[in-house]
Amino acid sequence: MTSKKYVYSKEKNTPRSRVNVWQLNKTVQEQARNIQLLQRAISHQAGVNAQQVLLNESLSDRIALLEEAQWAREQSIFQRFARWFRK
């Protein structure tokens, strides 16, 4: 006959674990804080990305305007040369 005091199954050996409500509340509050921090970081990064897009667009617009001005200048130089050559 086997004795009842030697139990090899861990599940049978330990009693049901009770839920510590205070500890559970504490972890929930920590997770809520972490979620808020992540939301702040994400919104900040989204704002930074939007500013970067606006800067890139304005920079590309400026470059396009400078290229147009340079092209107009080159054309005017060529037209002046063509007029001088026709004379």
XYZ file of N, CA and C in Angstrom:
261
model
N 0.834 -1.179 0.000
C 0.000 0.000 0.000
C 0.878 1.240 0.000
N 0.412 2.219 -0.722
C 1.166 3.465 -0.804
C 0.650 4.449 0.224
N 1.549 5.248 0.697
C 1.166 6.242 1.687
C 0.650 7.490 0.983
N -0.322 8.147 1.572
C -0.929 9.333 0.961
C -0.061 10.574 1.113
N 0.892 10.583 2.008
C 1.665 11.802 2.215
C 2.728 12.027 1.151
N 3.051 11.019 0.356
C 3.997 11.200 -0.743
C 3.219 11.322 -2.043
N 3.119 12.524 -2.551
C 2.390 12.765 -3.798
C 3.393 13.281 -4.811
N 3.436 12.642 -5.973
C 4.426 13.011 -6.981
C 3.900 14.020 -7.993
N 2.632 14.228 -8.014
C 2.071 15.205 -8.942
C 2.116 16.584 -8.300
N 2.668 17.526 -9.026
C 2.797 18.869 -8.468
C 1.430 19.542 -8.332
N 0.533 19.259 -9.275
C -0.793 19.878 -9.230
C -1.566 19.445 -7.983
N -1.425 18.195 -7.624
C -2.149 17.700 -6.446
C -1.479 18.159 -5.154
N -0.180 18.399 -5.231
C 0.584 18.735 -4.038
C 0.299 20.156 -3.550
N 0.097 21.080 -4.469
C -0.092 22.476 -4.073
C -1.576 22.800 -3.997
N -1.973 23.566 -3.021
C -3.385 23.982 -2.956
C -3.676 25.023 -4.036
N -4.935 25.287 -4.219
C -5.304 26.301 -5.215
C -4.724 27.645 -4.815
N -4.091 28.290 -5.788
C -3.494 29.591 -5.463
C -4.580 30.654 -5.504
N -4.587 31.477 -4.495
C -5.571 32.550 -4.437
C -5.063 33.744 -5.220
N -5.982 34.519 -5.738
C -5.618 35.720 -6.478
C -5.419 36.846 -5.480
N -4.240 37.442 -5.534
C -3.955 38.585 -4.683
C -4.466 39.829 -5.417
N -5.596 40.351 -4.961
C -6.258 41.454 -5.657
C -5.390 42.706 -5.643
N -4.719 42.983 -4.550
C -3.870 44.173 -4.464
C -2.739 44.099 -5.478
N -2.104 42.911 -5.563
C -1.002 42.745 -6.509
C -1.511 42.811 -7.946
N -2.670 42.223 -8.188
C -3.261 42.269 -9.523
C -3.586 43.706 -9.913
N -4.142 44.474 -8.967
C -4.433 45.892 -9.215
C -3.163 46.663 -9.525
N -2.112 46.366 -8.787
C -0.837 47.047 -8.988
C -0.285 46.785 -10.392
N -0.333 45.536 -10.828
C 0.174 45.225 -12.172
C -0.702 45.853 -13.248
N -2.015 45.903 -13.008
C -2.916 46.544 -13.978
C -2.593 48.031 -14.092
N -2.344 48.684 -12.957
C -1.995 50.109 -12.985
C -0.659 50.338 -13.686
N 0.317 49.446 -13.467
C 1.602 49.572 -14.153
C 1.429 49.424 -15.662
N 0.600 48.460 -16.061
C 0.350 48.267 -17.491
C -0.369 49.478 -18.086
N -1.296 50.062 -17.327
C -1.994 51.258 -17.809
C -1.008 52.410 -17.982
N -0.065 52.558 -17.042
C 0.968 53.596 -17.173
C 1.840 53.351 -18.399
N 2.206 52.089 -18.598
C 3.023 51.762 -19.772
C 2.282 52.064 -21.068
N 0.989 51.772 -21.085
C 0.184 52.055 -22.279
C 0.129 53.555 -22.535
N -0.051 54.351 -21.475
C -0.076 55.807 -21.640
C 1.250 56.329 -22.169
N 2.361 55.797 -21.640
C 3.676 56.225 -22.122
C 3.854 55.882 -23.595
N 3.424 54.686 -23.974
C 3.541 54.286 -25.376
C 2.664 55.159 -26.274
N 1.452 55.481 -25.808
C 0.574 56.339 -26.602
C 1.183 57.722 -26.783
N 1.783 58.266 -25.712
C 2.445 59.569 -25.832
C 3.600 59.509 -26.814
N 4.398 58.456 -26.717
C 5.546 58.319 -27.618
C 5.090 58.178 -29.062
N 4.020 57.424 -29.276
C 3.515 57.234 -30.641
C 2.967 58.539 -31.197
N 2.202 59.281 -30.398
C 1.649 60.548 -30.893
C 2.770 61.553 -31.161
N 3.795 61.566 -30.307
C 4.933 62.464 -30.534
C 5.650 62.097 -31.828
N 5.858 60.798 -32.043
C 6.547 60.366 -33.263
C 5.711 60.684 -34.496
N 4.385 60.550 -34.383
C 3.516 60.888 -35.510
C 3.617 62.378 -35.826
N 3.662 63.221 -34.790
C 3.824 64.657 -35.010
C 5.159 64.982 -35.647
N 6.222 64.314 -35.185
C 7.552 64.541 -35.766
C 7.563 64.108 -37.229
N 6.930 62.976 -37.522
C 6.877 62.502 -38.905
C 6.109 63.475 -39.793
N 5.011 64.027 -39.276
C 4.237 64.989 -40.063
C 5.065 66.242 -40.344
N 5.800 66.721 -39.340
C 6.665 67.888 -39.549
C 7.746 67.585 -40.579
N 8.306 66.378 -40.530
C 9.351 66.002 -41.481
C 8.798 65.958 -42.898
N 7.577 65.454 -43.043
C 6.950 65.412 -44.369
C 6.755 66.828 -44.895
N 6.271 67.735 -44.029
C 6.077 69.120 -44.456
C 7.403 69.769 -44.841
N 8.454 69.504 -44.061
C 9.767 70.063 -44.393
C 10.272 69.526 -45.724
N 10.104 68.232 -45.948
C 10.560 67.640 -47.205
C 9.782 68.199 -48.389
N 8.458 68.383 -48.197
C 7.654 68.934 -49.288
C 8.074 70.369 -49.592
N 8.275 71.175 -48.559
C 8.664 72.562 -48.800
C 10.058 72.617 -49.421
N 10.947 71.724 -49.006
C 12.287 71.690 -49.590
C 12.226 71.297 -51.058
N 11.420 70.291 -51.389
C 11.317 69.881 -52.791
C 10.659 70.980 -53.627
N 9.694 71.703 -53.039
C 9.088 72.830 -53.758
C 10.122 73.918 -54.031
N 10.953 74.221 -53.039
C 11.992 75.235 -53.234
C 12.983 74.807 -54.305
N 13.364 73.537 -54.277
C 14.299 73.039 -55.290
C 13.680 73.146 -56.676
N 12.397 72.806 -56.790
C 11.722 72.902 -58.082
C 11.688 74.348 -58.568
N 11.406 75.291 -57.666
C 11.391 76.703 -58.064
C 12.775 77.166 -58.503
N 13.811 76.741 -57.790
C 15.172 77.114 -58.181
C 15.541 76.521 -59.536
N 15.136 75.280 -59.779
C 15.425 74.667 -61.078
C 14.689 75.390 -62.198
N 13.438 75.779 -61.948
C 12.692 76.534 -62.967
C 13.370 77.874 -63.245
N 13.811 78.545 -62.185
C 14.475 79.837 -62.372
C 15.781 79.657 -63.141
N 16.516 78.615 -62.833
C 17.774 78.375 -63.544
C 17.498 78.047 -65.009
N 16.454 77.257 -65.274
C 16.110 76.905 -66.645
C 15.692 78.154 -67.420
N 14.908 79.022 -66.784
C 14.490 80.261 -67.449
C 15.711 81.135 -67.730
N 16.656 81.188 -66.808
C 17.872 81.987 -66.998
C 18.699 81.431 -68.150
N 18.838 80.092 -68.184
C 19.604 79.482 -69.271
C 18.932 79.738 -70.611
N 17.609 79.662 -70.649
C 16.901 79.929 -71.902
C 17.082 81.384 -72.322
N 17.031 82.292 -71.349
C 17.181 83.706 -71.710
C 18.598 83.971 -72.220
N 19.596 83.326 -71.634
C 20.970 83.492 -72.129
C 21.071 82.953 -73.550
N 20.472 81.788 -73.787
C 20.513 81.207 -75.131
C 19.769 82.094 -76.122
N 18.617 82.652 -75.718
C 17.866 83.521 -76.626
C 18.657 84.788 -76.935
N 19.344 85.339 -75.936
C 20.176 86.518 -76.195
C 21.288 86.190 -77.183
N 21.888 85.027 -76.998
C 22.947 84.619 -77.914
C 22.388 84.407 -79.321
N 21.197 83.800 -79.416
C 20.587 83.569 -80.726
C 20.247 84.899 -81.391
N 19.735 85.866 -80.631
C 19.434 87.182 -81.208
C 20.709 87.864 -81.692
N 21.767 87.764 -80.901
C 23.030 88.393 -81.289
C 23.595 87.728 -82.543
N 23.413 86.406 -82.633
C 23.951 85.671 -83.772
C 23.185 86.000 -85.048
N 21.868 86.259 -84.930
C 21.063 86.591 -86.112
C 21.433 87.944 -86.683
N 21.911 88.856 -85.851
C 22.219 90.198 -86.330
C 23.334 90.173 -87.250
